[in-house]
PDB file of C-alpha atoms and ligand atoms in Angstrom:
ATOM      1  CA  MET A  54      66.250 -81.005 -78.991  1.00 61.00           C
ATOM      2  CA  ARG A  55      69.162 -83.621 -77.685  1.00 65.00           C
ATOM      3  CA  LYS A  56      70.750 -83.503 -81.402  1.00 65.00           C
ATOM      4  CA  ILE A  57      70.705 -79.632 -81.046  1.00 56.00           C
ATOM      5  CA  LEU A  58      72.905 -79.645 -77.792  1.00 55.00           C
ATOM      6  CA  LYS A  59      74.958 -82.119 -79.545  1.00 63.00           C
ATOM      7  CA  LEU A  60      75.470 -80.033 -82.427  1.00 52.00           C
ATOM      8  CA  ALA A  61      75.986 -77.080 -80.334  1.00 54.00           C
ATOM      9  CA  ALA A  62      78.462 -78.433 -77.881  1.00 54.00           C
ATOM     10  CA  LEU A  63      80.825 -79.280 -80.975  1.00 47.00           C
ATOM     11  CA  VAL A  64      80.268 -75.863 -82.672  1.00 51.00           C
ATOM     12  CA  VAL A  65      81.428 -74.723 -78.760  1.00 50.00           C
ATOM     13  CA  LEU A  66      84.463 -77.371 -79.020  1.00 47.00           C
ATOM     14  CA  VAL A  67      85.489 -76.694 -83.007  1.00 47.00           C
ATOM     15  CA  CYS A  68      85.573 -72.813 -82.659  1.00 42.00           C
ATOM     16  CA  GLY A  69      87.833 -72.916 -78.840  1.00 44.00           C
ATOM     17  CA  THR A  70      89.826 -75.201 -80.558  1.00 43.00           C
ATOM     18  CA  ILE A  71      90.429 -72.966 -83.927  1.00 41.00           C
ATOM     19  CA  PHE A  72      90.762 -69.813 -81.021  1.00 43.00           C
ATOM     20  CA  ALA A  73      93.475 -71.399 -78.572  1.00 45.00           C
ATOM     21  CA  TYR A  74      95.121 -72.468 -82.034  1.00 44.00           C
ATOM     22  CA  ALA A  75      94.892 -68.775 -83.293  1.00 46.00           C
ATOM     23  CA  CYS A  76      95.665 -66.954 -79.938  1.00 43.00           C
ATOM     24  CA  GLY A  77      97.549 -68.966 -77.403  1.00 42.00           C
ATOM     25  CA  GLY A  78     101.515 -70.335 -78.244  1.00 45.00           C
ATOM     26  CA  GLU A  79     102.827 -67.554 -80.241  1.00 53.00           C
ATOM     27  CA  GLY A  80     102.796 -63.584 -78.976  1.00 56.00           C
ATOM     28  CA  LYS A  81     103.546 -63.897 -75.493  1.00 86.00           C
ATOM     29  CA  GLN A  82     105.855 -61.182 -74.594  1.00 94.00           C
ATOM     30  CA  ALA A  83     108.018 -60.199 -71.775  1.00 96.00           C
ATOM     31  CA  ARG A  84     107.430 -56.843 -70.177  1.00 97.00           C
ATOM     32  CA  ILE A  85     110.893 -55.347 -69.046  1.00 97.00           C
ATOM     33  CA  LYS A  86     109.407 -52.373 -66.333  1.00 96.00           C
ATOM     34  CA  GLY A  87     110.540 -54.665 -63.504  1.00 96.00           C
ATOM     35  CA  ASN A  88     111.671 -57.677 -64.676  1.00 97.00           C
ATOM     36  CA  SER A  89     114.387 -58.875 -62.813  1.00 98.00           C
ATOM     37  CA  SER A  90     116.390 -61.097 -65.286  1.00 98.00           C
ATOM     38  CA  TYR A  91     120.344 -59.812 -65.921  1.00 98.00           C
ATOM     39  CA  GLU A  92     119.183 -60.095 -69.717  1.00 98.00           C
ATOM     40  CA  ALA A  93     116.278 -57.236 -68.795  1.00 98.00           C
ATOM     41  CA  SER A  94     118.393 -54.873 -66.735  1.00 98.00           C
ATOM     42  CA  LEU A  95     121.355 -54.446 -69.093  1.00 98.00           C
ATOM     43  CA  PHE A  96     118.553 -53.454 -71.212  1.00 98.00           C
ATOM     44  CA  ARG A  97     117.091 -51.054 -69.265  1.00 98.00           C
ATOM     45  CA  GLN A  98     120.598 -49.849 -68.812  1.00 98.00           C
ATOM     46  CA  ASN A  99     122.058 -49.979 -73.005  1.00 98.00           C
ATOM     47  CA  CYS A 100     119.543 -49.552 -74.859  1.00 98.00           C
ATOM     48  CA  VAL A 101     115.486 -47.989 -73.753  1.00 98.00           C
ATOM     49  CA  ILE A 102     117.257 -44.851 -73.988  1.00 97.00           C
ATOM     50  CA  CYS A 103     116.880 -45.406 -77.898  1.00 98.00           C
ATOM     51  CA  HIS A 104     114.760 -48.569 -77.784  1.00 98.00           C
ATOM     52  CA  GLY A 105     112.234 -47.056 -75.340  1.00 98.00           C
ATOM     53  CA  PRO A 106     111.251 -48.797 -72.030  1.00 98.00           C
ATOM     54  CA  GLU A 107     109.804 -51.674 -73.597  1.00 98.00           C
ATOM     55  CA  GLY A 108     112.161 -51.991 -76.569  1.00 98.00           C
ATOM     56  CA  GLU A 109     108.808 -50.407 -78.552  1.00 98.00           C
ATOM     57  CA  GLY A 110     110.654 -47.858 -79.993  1.00 98.00           C
ATOM     58  CA  ARG A 111     110.177 -44.118 -80.209  1.00 98.00           C
ATOM     59  CA  MET A 112     111.534 -40.558 -82.009  1.00 97.00           C
ATOM     60  CA  MET A 113     115.079 -39.654 -81.079  1.00 95.00           C
ATOM     61  CA  ASN A 114     116.030 -36.095 -82.743  1.00 92.00           C
ATOM     62  CA  GLY A 115     113.074 -36.466 -84.998  1.00 95.00           C
ATOM     63  CA  GLN A 116     114.489 -40.382 -85.449  1.00 94.00           C
ATOM     64  CA  GLN A 117     111.981 -43.713 -85.263  1.00 96.00           C
ATOM     65  CA  VAL A 118     113.899 -45.804 -83.471  1.00 98.00           C
ATOM     66  CA  PRO A 119     112.393 -49.330 -84.260  1.00 98.00           C
ATOM     67  CA  SER A 120     110.343 -51.432 -82.760  1.00 98.00           C
ATOM     68  CA  LEU A 121     111.907 -54.409 -81.328  1.00 98.00           C
ATOM     69  CA  ARG A 122     109.123 -55.849 -81.063  1.00 98.00           C
ATOM     70  CA  LYS A 123     107.522 -56.094 -83.756  1.00 97.00           C
ATOM     71  CA  GLY A 124     107.625 -55.786 -87.971  1.00 97.00           C
ATOM     72  CA  GLU A 125     110.460 -56.487 -89.991  1.00 97.00           C
ATOM     73  CA  PRO A 126     113.135 -56.763 -86.671  1.00 97.00           C
ATOM     74  CA  ALA A 127     111.101 -59.741 -85.175  1.00 97.00           C
ATOM     75  CA  THR A 128     111.972 -61.308 -88.329  1.00 97.00           C
ATOM     76  CA  ARG A 129     115.070 -62.007 -88.075  1.00 98.00           C
ATOM     77  CA  ALA A 130     117.642 -64.295 -87.677  1.00 98.00           C
ATOM     78  CA  GLU A 131     119.204 -64.306 -83.844  1.00 98.00           C
ATOM     79  CA  GLU A 132     122.867 -64.010 -85.358  1.00 98.00           C
ATOM     80  CA  GLU A 133     121.561 -61.133 -86.862  1.00 98.00           C
ATOM     81  CA  ILE A 134     120.233 -59.229 -83.996  1.00 98.00           C
ATOM     82  CA  TYR A 135     123.260 -60.191 -81.796  1.00 98.00           C
ATOM     83  CA  LYS A 136     125.818 -58.439 -85.376  1.00 98.00           C
ATOM     84  CA  GLN A 137     123.428 -55.633 -84.890  1.00 98.00           C
ATOM     85  CA  ILE A 138     124.226 -55.348 -80.868  1.00 98.00           C
ATOM     86  CA  ALA A 139     128.269 -55.915 -81.604  1.00 98.00           C
ATOM     87  CA  PHE A 140     129.189 -54.301 -84.802  1.00 98.00           C
ATOM     88  CA  GLY A 141     125.807 -51.180 -84.563  1.00 98.00           C
ATOM     89  CA  LYS A 142     124.405 -49.680 -87.804  1.00 96.00           C
ATOM     90  CA  LEU A 143     124.529 -46.376 -87.520  1.00 93.00           C
ATOM     91  CA  PRO A 144     122.943 -44.040 -85.667  1.00 94.00           C
ATOM     92  CA  MET A 145     123.181 -47.316 -83.373  1.00 97.00           C
ATOM     93  CA  PRO A 146     126.816 -47.521 -82.144  1.00 97.00           C
ATOM     94  CA  PRO A 147     128.614 -50.851 -81.829  1.00 98.00           C
ATOM     95  CA  PHE A 148     128.260 -52.490 -77.730  1.00 98.00           C
ATOM     96  CA  ARG A 149     131.730 -54.972 -78.575  1.00 98.00           C
ATOM     97  CA  ASP A 150     133.947 -53.109 -76.394  1.00 98.00           C
ATOM     98  CA  GLN A 151     130.989 -52.236 -73.238  1.00 98.00           C
ATOM     99  CA  LEU A 152     129.481 -55.348 -73.010  1.00 98.00           C
ATOM    100  CA  THR A 153     131.015 -59.186 -73.307  1.00 98.00           C
ATOM    101  CA  GLU A 154     130.639 -61.371 -75.726  1.00 98.00           C
ATOM    102  CA  SER A 155     128.203 -63.507 -73.601  1.00 98.00           C
ATOM    103  CA  GLU A 156     126.126 -60.362 -72.309  1.00 98.00           C
ATOM    104  CA  MET A 157     125.326 -59.753 -76.299  1.00 98.00           C
ATOM    105  CA  ARG A 158     123.935 -62.986 -76.867  1.00 98.00           C
ATOM    106  CA  ARG A 159     122.352 -63.024 -73.829  1.00 98.00           C
ATOM    107  CA  LEU A 160     120.400 -59.923 -75.466  1.00 98.00           C
ATOM    108  CA  ALA A 161     119.873 -61.440 -78.418  1.00 98.00           C
ATOM    109  CA  THR A 162     118.607 -64.541 -76.813  1.00 98.00           C
ATOM    110  CA  PHE A 163     115.982 -61.486 -75.150  1.00 98.00           C
ATOM    111  CA  ILE A 164     114.816 -59.905 -77.735  1.00 98.00           C
ATOM    112  CA  LYS A 165     114.399 -63.105 -79.911  1.00 98.00           C
ATOM    113  CA  GLU A 166     112.295 -64.825 -77.317  1.00 97.00           C
ATOM    114  CA  GLU A 167     111.189 -62.430 -74.464  1.00 97.00           C
ATOM    115  CA  LEU A 168     110.303 -59.053 -76.711  1.00 98.00           C
ATOM    116  CA  GLN A 169     109.165 -61.306 -79.550  1.00 97.00           C
ATOM    117  CA  GLY A 170     107.967 -63.816 -77.808  1.00 97.00           C
ATOM    118  CA  ARG A 171     109.147 -66.613 -80.813  1.00 96.00           C
ATOM    119  CA  THR A 172     110.568 -70.054 -80.130  1.00 92.00           C
ATOM    120  CA  ASP A 173     111.932 -70.362 -84.035  1.00 88.00           C
TER     121      ASP A 173
HETATM  122  C1  LIG B 316     121.838 -44.740 -79.952  1.00 62.95           C
HETATM  123  C2  LIG B 316     120.602 -45.074 -79.940  1.00 62.95           C
HETATM  124  C3  LIG B 316     120.591 -46.498 -79.772  1.00 62.95           C
HETATM  125  C4  LIG B 316     121.226 -47.237 -78.800  1.00 62.95           C
HETATM  126  C5  LIG B 316     121.519 -46.744 -77.205  1.00 62.95           C
HETATM  127  C6  LIG B 316     120.581 -49.070 -78.827  1.00 62.95           C
HETATM  128  N1  LIG B 316     120.323 -48.279 -80.475  1.00 62.95           N
HETATM  129 FE1  LIG B 316     119.140 -50.112 -81.578  1.00 62.95          FE
HETATM  130  N2  LIG B 316     118.881 -48.922 -83.185  1.00 62.95           N
HETATM  131  C7  LIG B 316     118.909 -47.865 -82.843  1.00 62.95           C
HETATM  132  C8  LIG B 316     118.540 -47.271 -84.536  1.00 62.95           C
HETATM  133  C9  LIG B 316     118.462 -45.994 -84.795  1.00 62.95           C
HETATM  134  C10 LIG B 316     118.369 -48.593 -85.429  1.00 62.95           C
HETATM  135  C11 LIG B 316     117.667 -48.682 -86.708  1.00 62.95           C
HETATM  136  C12 LIG B 316     119.232 -48.951 -87.569  1.00 62.95           C
HETATM  137  C13 LIG B 316     118.781 -49.225 -88.951  1.00 62.95           C
HETATM  138  O1  LIG B 316     118.523 -47.686 -89.359  1.00 62.95           O
HETATM  139  O2  LIG B 316     118.991 -49.913 -89.010  1.00 62.95           O
HETATM  140  C14 LIG B 316     118.430 -49.259 -84.399  1.00 62.95           C
HETATM  141  C15 LIG B 316     117.890 -51.027 -84.518  1.00 62.95           C
HETATM  142  C16 LIG B 316     118.468 -52.535 -83.847  1.00 62.95           C
HETATM  143  C17 LIG B 316     118.046 -53.525 -84.414  1.00 62.95           C
HETATM  144  C18 LIG B 316     117.897 -53.681 -85.553  1.00 62.95           C
HETATM  145  C19 LIG B 316     116.329 -53.705 -85.313  1.00 62.95           C
HETATM  146  C20 LIG B 316     116.165 -54.428 -86.899  1.00 62.95           C
HETATM  147  O3  LIG B 316     116.027 -53.832 -87.681  1.00 62.95           O
HETATM  148  O4  LIG B 316     116.308 -55.641 -87.439  1.00 62.95           O
HETATM  149  C21 LIG B 316     118.631 -54.274 -83.443  1.00 62.95           C
HETATM  150  C22 LIG B 316     118.226 -55.531 -82.895  1.00 62.95           C
HETATM  151  C23 LIG B 316     119.166 -53.161 -82.006  1.00 62.95           C
HETATM  152  N3  LIG B 316     118.643 -52.226 -82.360  1.00 62.95           N
HETATM  153  C24 LIG B 316     118.779 -53.831 -80.810  1.00 62.95           C
HETATM  154  C25 LIG B 316     119.998 -52.652 -79.671  1.00 62.95           C
HETATM  155  C26 LIG B 316     120.381 -53.046 -78.490  1.00 62.95           C
HETATM  156  C27 LIG B 316     119.823 -54.440 -77.428  1.00 62.95           C
HETATM  157  C28 LIG B 316     120.629 -52.208 -77.408  1.00 62.95           C
HETATM  158  C29 LIG B 316     120.654 -52.323 -76.246  1.00 62.95           C
HETATM  159  C30 LIG B 316     122.506 -53.265 -76.476  1.00 62.95           C
HETATM  160  C31 LIG B 316     120.549 -50.977 -78.562  1.00 62.95           C
HETATM  161  N4  LIG B 316     120.076 -51.215 -79.871  1.00 62.95           N
HETATM  162  C32 LIG B 316     120.995 -49.926 -78.667  1.00 62.95           C
HETATM  163  C33 LIG B 316     119.485 -46.694 -82.060  1.00 62.95           C
HETATM  164  C34 LIG B 316     119.888 -47.500 -80.884  1.00 62.95           C
END
């Protein structure tokens, strides 16, 4: 009986560890709604109109605007995200004349770390 209990405890411990490893840490994505950070406010003012209220993407004039939270956009280097914001890529307009260098950098970091939950 003792042995079985010990075994059961071990199974729970091992499974718990694997579960925590698989599900913990990564993938903690921040919300934009109700987010009082400066970056979230920049995002609300400049980006939600096309990328949706939570940056999840949306259909616009029959075209899919990509989600910034998952898929390929969530594999880009921060520098690439910055370049997309600064220089745009049709049909997305460039923001280098509307936002400061620091605002664009902060948005790129915000997208990677907060919306995509990446720390790489
Ligand atoms: C007028 C609509 C519009 C606005 C406003 C807009 N975007 Fe976009 N964005 C798009 C479209 C459409 C694409 C996809 C472009 C393509 O096909 O490559 C895109 C792509 C992107 C990508 C690249 C996704 C990838 O494939 O890696 C990023 C990053 C991005 N937008 C961030 C932003 C940020 C940050 C803002 C606000 C400062 C913003 N966008 C404002 C329409 C918009």
